[in-house]
Coordinates of C-alpha atoms in Angstrom, one line a residue:
Chain A
M1 CA 25.8 20.9 3.7
R2 CA 22.9 22.6 5.5
T3 CA 21.3 21.1 8.5
I4 CA 19.4 22.3 11.6
D5 CA 20.9 23.2 15.0
A6 CA 18.3 21.2 17.0
D7 CA 15.4 18.8 16.6
V8 CA 12.4 20.2 14.7
D9 CA 8.9 18.8 15.1
G10 CA 6.6 18.6 12.1
E11 CA 3.2 16.8 12.0
F12 CA 3.7 13.0 12.3
V13 CA 7.5 13.4 12.1
R14 CA 10.5 14.9 13.9
V15 CA 13.7 16.0 12.1
E16 CA 17.0 15.6 13.7
P17 CA 20.3 17.2 12.8
V18 CA 23.2 15.0 11.6
E19 CA 26.9 15.6 11.2
S20 CA 27.4 14.2 7.7
D21 CA 25.7 15.2 4.5
G22 CA 22.7 13.5 3.2
L23 CA 19.0 13.0 4.1
R24 CA 17.8 9.9 5.8
V25 CA 14.3 8.8 6.8
N26 CA 14.0 6.6 9.9
G27 CA 17.8 6.1 9.3
I28 CA 17.5 4.9 5.7
P29 CA 19.5 6.9 3.2
A30 CA 17.3 8.8 0.7
D31 CA 19.1 7.7 -2.5
L32 CA 18.4 5.6 -5.5
A33 CA 20.0 2.5 -4.1
H34 CA 17.5 2.5 -1.2
T35 CA 14.4 3.4 -3.3
R36 CA 12.4 0.2 -3.6
K37 CA 8.9 1.4 -4.6
A38 CA 8.4 4.3 -7.0
D39 CA 4.9 4.5 -8.5
V40 CA 2.1 6.1 -6.5
R41 CA 4.6 6.8 -3.7
I42 CA 8.2 6.4 -2.7
D43 CA 9.3 3.7 -0.2
L44 CA 12.9 3.5 1.0
V45 CA 14.2 0.1 2.1
E46 CA 17.3 -1.0 4.0
G47 CA 17.5 -4.6 5.2
C48 CA 14.4 -5.2 7.3
K49 CA 13.6 -1.5 7.6
R50 CA 11.2 0.3 5.3
C51 CA 9.7 3.8 5.3
F52 CA 6.7 4.8 3.4
V53 CA 5.7 7.9 1.5
A54 CA 9.2 9.4 1.9
E55 CA 8.6 12.1 -0.8
H56 CA 6.2 14.0 1.5
V57 CA 9.1 14.8 3.9
L58 CA 12.0 15.0 1.4
G59 CA 10.2 17.6 -0.7
P60 CA 9.7 20.0 2.2
L61 CA 13.3 19.6 3.3
R62 CA 14.6 20.5 -0.2
L63 CA 12.1 23.4 -0.3
R64 CA 13.9 24.7 2.8
G65 CA 17.4 23.9 1.4
I66 CA 18.1 21.3 4.1
T67 CA 20.6 18.7 2.7
A68 CA 21.6 16.9 5.9
A69 CA 19.1 15.5 8.4
N70 CA 17.3 12.4 9.7
V71 CA 13.5 12.3 9.6
V72 CA 11.9 10.2 12.3
G73 CA 8.3 9.0 12.0
T74 CA 6.3 9.7 15.2
V75 CA 2.9 8.2 14.4
E76 CA 1.8 5.6 17.1
T77 CA -1.8 4.8 16.1
W78 CA -3.1 2.8 13.2
D79 CA -5.4 4.1 10.4
F80 CA -6.0 1.0 8.4
A81 CA -7.9 2.9 5.7
R82 CA -4.4 3.8 4.6
P83 CA -2.8 1.0 2.4
E84 CA 0.6 1.8 3.9
H85 CA -0.6 1.2 7.4
R86 CA -2.1 -2.1 6.3
F87 CA 1.3 -3.0 4.8
C88 CA 3.1 -2.1 8.0
Y89 CA 0.7 -4.1 10.2
G90 CA 0.9 -7.1 7.8
A91 CA 4.7 -7.0 7.8
D92 CA 4.9 -6.4 11.6
L93 CA 6.3 -2.9 11.2
A94 CA 5.3 0.0 13.4
P95 CA 3.0 2.8 12.1
S96 CA 5.9 5.2 12.5
A97 CA 7.4 3.7 9.4
V98 CA 4.8 5.7 7.5
V99 CA 6.0 9.3 7.3
G100 CA 3.5 10.6 4.8
H101 CA 0.8 13.0 5.8
P102 CA -2.6 11.4 6.1
E103 CA -4.2 14.2 4.0
G104 CA -1.7 13.7 1.2
L105 CA 0.1 17.0 1.9
P106 CA 3.9 17.6 1.8
N107 CA 3.8 18.2 5.6
P108 CA 3.1 22.0 5.8
A109 CA 3.8 22.0 9.6
L110 CA 7.3 20.6 9.0
A111 CA 8.0 23.2 6.3
A112 CA 6.8 26.0 8.6
A113 CA 8.8 24.7 11.6
L114 CA 11.9 24.4 9.4
G115 CA 11.4 28.0 8.4
S116 CA 12.0 29.2 11.9
A117 CA 14.7 26.7 12.8
G118 CA 18.4 27.6 13.2
I119 CA 20.4 26.5 10.2
V120 CA 24.0 25.2 10.4
S121 CA 25.8 25.5 7.1
N122 CA 29.3 24.5 5.8
G123 CA 30.8 23.8 2.4
D124 CA 31.5 20.1 2.6
R125 CA 28.6 18.9 0.5
S126 CA 29.2 17.1 -2.8
F127 CA 26.3 16.8 -5.1
G128 CA 25.6 15.8 -8.7
T129 CA 23.9 17.2 -11.7
V130 CA 23.6 16.3 -15.4
S131 CA 26.3 17.1 -18.0
E132 CA 23.8 17.4 -20.8
P133 CA 20.0 17.5 -21.3
L134 CA 18.2 14.3 -20.6
E135 CA 14.7 13.2 -21.7
Y136 CA 12.8 10.3 -20.4
S137 CA 9.2 9.0 -20.9
H138 CA 7.2 6.5 -18.8
G139 CA 3.6 5.7 -18.1
G140 CA 2.2 8.5 -20.3
G141 CA 4.5 11.1 -18.8
T142 CA 7.6 12.9 -20.1
I143 CA 10.4 14.7 -18.3
R144 CA 13.4 16.8 -19.5
I145 CA 16.3 17.6 -17.2
E146 CA 18.9 20.0 -18.3
P147 CA 21.9 21.5 -16.5
L148 CA 22.0 25.1 -15.1
D149 CA 24.9 27.2 -14.0
P150 CA 26.5 26.2 -10.7
G151 CA 24.7 27.6 -7.7
T152 CA 21.5 28.2 -9.5
G153 CA 19.5 25.5 -7.7
V154 CA 16.4 24.1 -9.4
E155 CA 13.9 25.5 -11.9
L156 CA 10.7 23.5 -12.2
D157 CA 8.0 23.8 -14.9
L158 CA 5.4 21.1 -14.3
V159 CA 2.2 20.1 -16.0
Y160 CA -0.4 17.7 -14.6
G161 CA -3.5 17.2 -16.7
D162 CA -4.9 20.7 -17.3
G163 CA -2.9 22.2 -14.4
S164 CA 0.6 23.6 -14.3
F165 CA 3.0 25.2 -11.9
A166 CA 6.4 26.8 -12.3
C167 CA 8.9 27.9 -9.6
T168 CA 12.5 28.2 -8.7
V169 CA 14.1 26.6 -5.7
P170 CA 17.6 28.1 -5.0
P171 CA 20.1 26.1 -3.0
D172 CA 19.1 27.7 0.3
G173 CA 15.4 27.2 -0.3
A174 CA 12.3 28.5 -2.1
D175 CA 10.4 31.7 -1.2
E176 CA 7.7 31.6 1.4
A177 CA 4.8 31.9 -1.1
T178 CA 6.1 28.9 -3.1
I179 CA 6.6 26.8 0.1
D180 CA 3.2 27.7 1.3
A181 CA 1.5 26.9 -2.0
V182 CA 3.3 23.6 -2.5
T183 CA 3.0 22.2 1.1
H184 CA -0.8 23.0 1.2
S185 CA -1.5 21.2 -2.1
T186 CA -2.9 17.7 -1.9
T187 CA -1.5 14.7 -3.7
P188 CA -3.0 14.2 -7.2
Y189 CA -5.1 11.2 -6.2
L190 CA -6.9 13.3 -3.6
A191 CA -6.5 16.8 -5.2
P192 CA -9.7 18.6 -6.2
S193 CA -8.1 20.1 -9.3
D194 CA -5.2 19.5 -11.7
E195 CA -3.8 22.9 -10.8
E196 CA -3.5 21.7 -7.1
A197 CA -2.0 18.4 -8.3
A198 CA 0.6 20.2 -10.4
T199 CA 1.5 22.4 -7.4
H200 CA 1.8 19.4 -5.1
A201 CA 4.1 17.7 -7.7
V202 CA 6.8 20.2 -7.0
A203 CA 7.5 18.5 -3.7
D204 CA 7.4 15.1 -5.3
V205 CA 9.8 16.1 -8.1
L206 CA 12.2 17.7 -5.7
S207 CA 12.2 14.6 -3.6
D208 CA 12.7 12.2 -6.5
V209 CA 15.0 14.0 -8.9
V210 CA 16.9 16.4 -6.7
V211 CA 17.2 14.6 -3.3
I212 CA 17.0 10.9 -4.2
G213 CA 18.4 11.3 -7.7
D214 CA 21.0 13.8 -6.5
L215 CA 20.5 16.1 -9.5
D216 CA 20.8 19.7 -8.5
D217 CA 21.5 22.9 -10.4
V218 CA 19.0 21.7 -13.0
R219 CA 15.9 22.8 -14.9
I220 CA 13.1 20.2 -14.8
E221 CA 10.3 20.3 -17.3
A222 CA 7.7 17.5 -17.0
D223 CA 4.3 16.6 -18.2
L224 CA 3.3 14.1 -15.5
G225 CA 1.1 11.1 -16.0
D226 CA -0.4 8.9 -13.3
A227 CA 1.8 7.2 -10.7
Y228 CA 4.5 9.6 -11.8
H229 CA 7.2 8.6 -9.3
A230 CA 8.1 5.9 -11.8
L231 CA 8.8 8.7 -14.3
T232 CA 10.8 10.9 -12.0
I233 CA 12.9 8.1 -10.3
G234 CA 13.2 6.5 -13.7
A235 CA 14.7 9.7 -15.1
A236 CA 17.2 9.9 -12.3
R237 CA 18.2 6.3 -12.9
R238 CA 18.5 7.0 -16.6
A239 CA 20.9 9.9 -15.9
R240 CA 23.3 7.4 -14.4
A241 CA 22.7 4.7 -17.0
C242 CA 23.4 7.0 -19.9
G243 CA 26.4 8.7 -18.3
A244 CA 24.8 12.1 -18.0
Y245 CA 25.2 12.2 -14.2
V246 CA 28.3 14.0 -13.0
E247 CA 29.6 15.1 -9.7
R248 CA 29.4 18.9 -9.6
G249 CA 31.4 19.6 -6.4
E250 CA 30.8 21.1 -3.1
R251 CA 28.7 24.0 -1.8
Chain B
M1 CA 7.0 -24.5 -26.0
S2 CA 4.9 -26.9 -24.0
E3 CA 1.1 -26.7 -24.3
F4 CA -0.7 -24.9 -21.6
P5 CA -2.0 -27.6 -19.3
T6 CA -5.7 -28.4 -19.1
P7 CA -7.5 -28.1 -15.8
A8 CA -8.1 -31.9 -15.8
S9 CA -4.4 -32.7 -16.3
V10 CA -3.4 -30.3 -13.5
H11 CA -5.8 -32.0 -11.1
E12 CA -4.6 -35.5 -12.1
R13 CA -0.9 -34.6 -11.7
A14 CA -1.6 -33.0 -8.3
L15 CA -3.1 -36.2 -6.9
S16 CA 0.2 -38.0 -7.3
V17 CA 2.5 -35.4 -5.5
A18 CA 4.2 -36.8 -2.4
G19 CA 7.3 -35.9 -0.6
D20 CA 8.9 -33.6 2.0
G21 CA 9.2 -29.9 2.6
P22 CA 7.0 -27.2 3.9
A23 CA 3.3 -27.7 3.4
V24 CA 1.8 -26.0 0.4
L25 CA -1.9 -25.2 0.4
V26 CA -3.7 -24.0 -2.7
G27 CA -6.1 -21.6 -1.0
P28 CA -8.9 -21.3 -3.6
A29 CA -8.9 -25.1 -4.1
L30 CA -10.3 -25.5 -0.6
D31 CA -13.8 -24.6 -1.8
T32 CA -13.5 -25.9 -5.3
D33 CA -14.2 -29.2 -6.9
L34 CA -11.2 -29.4 -9.3
E35 CA -12.5 -32.6 -10.8
S36 CA -15.0 -30.4 -12.7
P37 CA -13.8 -26.8 -12.2
D38 CA -15.7 -23.8 -13.5
V39 CA -12.9 -22.5 -15.7
D40 CA -12.2 -22.0 -19.4
V41 CA -8.8 -22.0 -21.1
D42 CA -8.4 -19.0 -23.3
G43 CA -5.0 -19.4 -25.0
D44 CA -2.4 -19.4 -22.2
C45 CA -4.9 -18.2 -19.6
Y46 CA -7.3 -19.8 -17.2
V47 CA -10.5 -17.7 -17.1
G48 CA -13.5 -18.1 -14.8
P49 CA -14.5 -18.4 -11.1
D50 CA -12.0 -21.3 -10.5
A51 CA -9.2 -19.8 -12.6
A52 CA -6.9 -19.1 -9.6
A53 CA -7.5 -22.5 -8.1
V54 CA -6.3 -24.2 -11.3
G55 CA -3.5 -21.7 -12.0
L56 CA -2.1 -21.9 -8.5
L57 CA -2.2 -25.7 -8.5
A58 CA -0.4 -25.7 -11.8
A59 CA 2.2 -23.3 -10.3
A60 CA 2.8 -25.6 -7.4
L61 CA 3.4 -28.5 -9.8
D62 CA 5.8 -26.5 -11.9
A63 CA 7.7 -25.5 -8.7
G64 CA 8.2 -29.2 -8.0
V65 CA 7.0 -28.9 -4.4
G66 CA 7.2 -32.0 -2.3
R67 CA 4.3 -31.6 0.1
L68 CA 1.2 -30.4 -1.6
D69 CA -1.8 -30.6 0.7
Y70 CA -4.3 -31.5 -1.9
P71 CA -7.1 -32.4 -2.3
D72 CA -7.9 -33.0 1.4
P73 CA -5.5 -30.8 3.4
S74 CA -4.8 -31.5 7.0
L75 CA -5.8 -28.0 8.1
A76 CA -5.3 -28.6 11.8
A77 CA -1.6 -29.4 11.3
D78 CA 1.1 -27.1 12.6
G79 CA 2.9 -24.8 10.2
P80 CA 4.8 -23.7 8.3
W81 CA 2.2 -23.3 5.7
L82 CA 2.8 -21.7 2.3
V83 CA -0.7 -20.7 1.2
L84 CA -1.0 -20.0 -2.5
S85 CA -3.5 -17.3 -3.2
P86 CA -4.3 -14.9 -6.1
C87 CA -2.5 -12.0 -4.4
G88 CA -1.3 -10.2 -7.6
G89 CA 2.3 -10.7 -6.6
R90 CA 2.0 -9.5 -3.0
L91 CA 2.2 -11.2 0.3
R92 CA -0.5 -11.5 2.9
T93 CA -0.7 -12.2 6.6
V94 CA -4.0 -10.6 7.3
D95 CA -7.5 -11.4 6.2
C96 CA -10.4 -9.2 7.3
G97 CA -12.9 -10.9 9.5
T98 CA -16.7 -10.9 9.5
A99 CA -19.4 -10.4 12.1
T100 CA -23.2 -10.1 12.1
V101 CA -24.9 -7.2 13.6
R102 CA -28.6 -7.4 14.6
I103 CA -30.2 -4.1 15.5
E104 CA -33.5 -4.5 17.3
F105 CA -36.2 -1.8 17.6
D106 CA -39.2 -1.0 19.7
A107 CA -42.4 -2.8 18.7
P108 CA -43.6 -1.4 15.4
A109 CA -46.6 1.0 15.4
A110 CA -50.1 -0.5 15.0
G111 CA -51.6 -0.2 11.5
S112 CA -50.0 -1.2 8.3
H113 CA -49.3 2.3 7.0
A114 CA -47.6 3.4 10.3
R115 CA -45.8 0.1 10.4
L116 CA -44.3 0.5 6.9
T117 CA -43.4 4.1 7.6
D118 CA -41.6 3.1 10.8
Q119 CA -39.8 0.3 9.0
R120 CA -38.7 2.6 6.2
K121 CA -37.5 5.3 8.6
R122 CA -35.6 2.8 10.7
L123 CA -33.9 1.1 7.8
D124 CA -33.0 4.4 6.2
S125 CA -31.3 5.5 9.4
V126 CA -29.4 2.3 9.9
L127 CA -28.2 2.3 6.3
S128 CA -27.1 5.9 6.6
A129 CA -25.1 5.1 9.7
A130 CA -23.6 2.0 8.0
R131 CA -22.1 4.0 5.1
P132 CA -18.3 4.3 5.3
T133 CA -16.9 7.8 6.1
H134 CA -13.4 9.1 6.5
D135 CA -12.0 12.5 7.3
H136 CA -9.6 12.6 4.4
Y137 CA -10.4 9.9 1.8
P138 CA -13.3 9.5 -0.7
V139 CA -14.4 6.2 0.7
E140 CA -17.9 6.5 -0.6
L141 CA -16.4 6.2 -4.2
D142 CA -13.9 3.5 -3.3
D143 CA -15.1 0.7 -5.5
D144 CA -11.6 -0.9 -5.6
G145 CA -11.3 -1.1 -1.8
I146 CA -8.2 1.1 -1.7
F147 CA -9.3 2.6 1.6
T148 CA -12.4 0.6 2.7
T149 CA -10.4 -2.7 2.8
G150 CA -9.0 -1.4 6.1
M151 CA -12.3 -0.1 7.5
T152 CA -15.2 -1.7 9.3
T153 CA -17.9 -1.8 6.7
F154 CA -21.4 -3.1 6.6
S155 CA -23.8 -4.7 4.1
L156 CA -27.5 -5.4 4.5
E157 CA -28.5 -9.0 5.1
S158 CA -32.2 -8.7 6.0
A159 CA -34.7 -6.2 7.4
S160 CA -38.0 -6.7 9.2
A161 CA -40.4 -4.5 11.2
D162 CA -38.5 -5.0 14.4
S163 CA -34.9 -5.6 13.4
V164 CA -32.2 -5.1 10.8
R165 CA -29.5 -7.6 10.2
L166 CA -26.1 -6.5 8.8
R167 CA -23.0 -8.3 7.8
A168 CA -19.9 -6.5 9.0
T169 CA -16.4 -6.8 7.6
T170 CA -14.0 -6.3 10.5
T171 CA -10.3 -5.2 10.9
P172 CA -7.8 -5.6 13.7
S173 CA -9.0 -2.3 15.1
T174 CA -12.8 -3.1 15.0
T175 CA -14.4 -3.1 18.4
A176 CA -17.9 -3.9 19.5
E177 CA -18.1 -0.5 21.1
E178 CA -17.3 1.1 17.8
I179 CA -20.1 -0.8 16.1
R180 CA -22.6 0.0 18.8
D181 CA -21.7 3.7 18.7
R182 CA -22.4 3.7 15.1
F183 CA -26.0 2.6 15.4
V184 CA -27.1 3.4 18.9
D185 CA -28.6 6.8 17.9
S186 CA -30.8 5.4 15.1
P187 CA -34.5 5.8 16.0
D188 CA -36.2 3.3 18.3
V189 CA -33.2 1.1 18.8
T190 CA -33.6 -1.1 21.8
R191 CA -30.7 -3.6 21.5
I192 CA -27.6 -4.2 19.3
V193 CA -26.3 -7.8 19.1
I194 CA -22.9 -8.4 17.6
E195 CA -21.7 -11.9 16.8
R196 CA -18.2 -12.5 15.5
T197 CA -18.2 -15.0 12.6
V198 CA -14.5 -15.0 11.6
G199 CA -12.0 -13.1 13.7
V200 CA -9.0 -11.2 12.5
E201 CA -5.6 -12.6 13.5
R202 CA -2.4 -11.6 11.9
A203 CA -0.3 -14.7 10.8
A204 CA 3.1 -14.9 12.4
P205 CA 5.4 -16.8 9.9
D206 CA 8.7 -17.6 11.5
A207 CA 11.6 -15.3 10.6
A208 CA 13.3 -17.7 8.2
L209 CA 10.1 -18.3 6.3
R210 CA 9.4 -14.5 6.0
S211 CA 12.9 -13.9 4.9
A212 CA 12.7 -16.6 2.3
V213 CA 9.4 -15.6 0.8
E214 CA 10.2 -11.9 0.9
D215 CA 13.6 -12.4 -0.9
A216 CA 11.9 -14.6 -3.5
H217 CA 9.3 -11.8 -4.2
V218 CA 12.1 -9.2 -4.6
S219 CA 13.9 -11.4 -7.0
V220 CA 10.8 -12.1 -9.1
V221 CA 8.5 -9.1 -8.9
G222 CA 11.0 -6.5 -7.6
D223 CA 9.4 -5.9 -4.2
C224 CA 7.8 -7.6 -1.3
E225 CA 4.6 -5.7 -0.7
Y226 CA 2.0 -6.8 1.9
A227 CA -1.7 -6.4 1.4
W228 CA -4.8 -7.6 3.1
S229 CA -7.8 -9.6 1.8
S230 CA -11.1 -7.9 2.3
T231 CA -12.7 -11.2 3.1
P232 CA -11.7 -14.3 5.0
T233 CA -9.7 -16.8 3.0
A234 CA -8.0 -20.2 3.4
L235 CA -5.3 -18.3 5.4
S236 CA -7.7 -17.6 8.2
T237 CA -9.0 -21.2 8.1
L238 CA -5.6 -22.6 9.2
P239 CA -5.3 -22.6 13.0
S240 CA -1.5 -22.4 12.9
A241 CA 0.1 -19.0 13.1
N242 CA 3.1 -20.0 11.1
K243 CA 1.8 -19.3 7.7
I244 CA 1.9 -16.8 4.9
A245 CA -0.2 -16.3 1.7
F246 CA 1.2 -15.2 -1.6
G247 CA 0.9 -15.8 -5.4
A248 CA 0.4 -13.9 -8.6
G249 CA -2.7 -13.5 -10.7
T250 CA -6.3 -12.8 -9.8
T251 CA -9.3 -14.9 -8.8
E252 CA -10.9 -15.1 -12.2
R253 CA -8.0 -14.7 -14.5
F254 CA -4.7 -16.6 -14.2
D255 CA -2.4 -16.6 -17.2
A256 CA 0.9 -18.4 -18.0
E257 CA 3.0 -15.5 -16.6
A258 CA 1.1 -15.7 -13.3
V259 CA 1.7 -19.5 -13.2
A260 CA 5.4 -19.0 -14.0
D261 CA 5.9 -16.1 -11.5
T262 CA 4.1 -18.1 -8.7
A263 CA 6.1 -21.2 -9.5
T264 CA 9.4 -19.3 -9.4
I265 CA 8.5 -17.5 -6.1
L266 CA 7.5 -20.8 -4.6
S267 CA 10.5 -22.8 -5.7
K268 CA 12.9 -20.0 -4.5
T269 CA 11.1 -19.8 -1.2
V270 CA 11.2 -23.6 -0.6
A271 CA 14.9 -23.7 -1.7
A272 CA 15.9 -20.9 0.7
Y273 CA 13.7 -22.1 3.6
G274 CA 14.4 -25.7 3.4
G275 CA 12.7 -27.8 6.1
G276 CA 9.1 -27.9 7.2
R277 CA 6.9 -29.8 9.5
E278 CA 7.5 -33.5 10.0

């Protein structure tokens, strides 16, 4: 597992080190069992707790190779133009339940701060992968996930509309140029171009397939449609349903 | 398969409901004469301005509720209130409010041409200031209210030589100061008068009611999402804080699936919650 040696402040969130493997957001485990909403965003739910737009912090964490941490929302003021803030107010939750960036970015300040943070690493992390190629379609999008050699990390080749973006994300994180490009690209709904949307989608796919879906050492090719979190989370669920998901071991 | 009920039969059956349990209010029926509703039946779907009123009433009957506050609800009664509304499968505790804003100007210039020029200039300035803006979101293109539902917005009610009257839609964060700041720099403004029409007050359903209705939504639609109404509804009309609005469907289109989903959510909620006001 790889965690940080002290608290790291991003914009709108703080990341805390933890002693056991796995990522959490406001204390809620980032896994399929706790993923309630997956369409235009990812919400994690545990009992009465809910966190909103989790993909925009989980993506940057995987881009930096962090596999163990708790993300804490720090927003204290309402912006009711955001549907998530209206949801929180209506359900009597605090605005800190929303951990997504208001500009629809995968928290560039968090990614930058993690880049200069001290990393604590040991080998006691178990993770999963797929044993054979998997294809899944939903909502006009298609995704293919195939296994790579142990220790390779993630290869991504993503298409959104007329835009595309390809990169690799090794187990200890992506290169600085990739991290900078992805975390400064706006979510498709607000993006000025398909190219920027495809670049942004790297963070979302890492969040959904790799972190929440627990599928690492994989190549992911996807032609993404609208509200593509249903596609990416659906593929991770399909991997389990069809028996392609396997524990790979520790790193 | 039973025949999709006619609006007349729904109304007739609803008149005879009597029993115990939490009070169920069909929100859109408050302003609707369901003896002669403005609705058509298109196969298994109610269509028209009163579609939701008929569909939600049909759902309440299918759910077998005991206490249906229809057709003359006791609105002043204490909760708990289950307010059926066309929420598209979401829950609601917040309706936006309304206010009127009257912006008064210096006396207009003498002479008809100068007067018209002044009036045009003043109106243009006010309407420009009234347009929604946001640092990050394309609110000027937001026809679906994705963003603007949570913002203080304005529409023109009337304009004269010495004043402009706007209708404001308000949120929990709207303040009189915010509204004044918006228009105070328009030319020749002498006074801004703000009158709240319907305030914004979040409902506070008791914990057991919230739990029951949220669990029912999760079991039927897979989630328990909260959303706001951009206009005041029956929810705001009820003085009791112990209330919550929910229901499937939309105002002008309410099909058999929406009836069934609403009925199931309602019956599960009542079964889990039990009691109600005496």
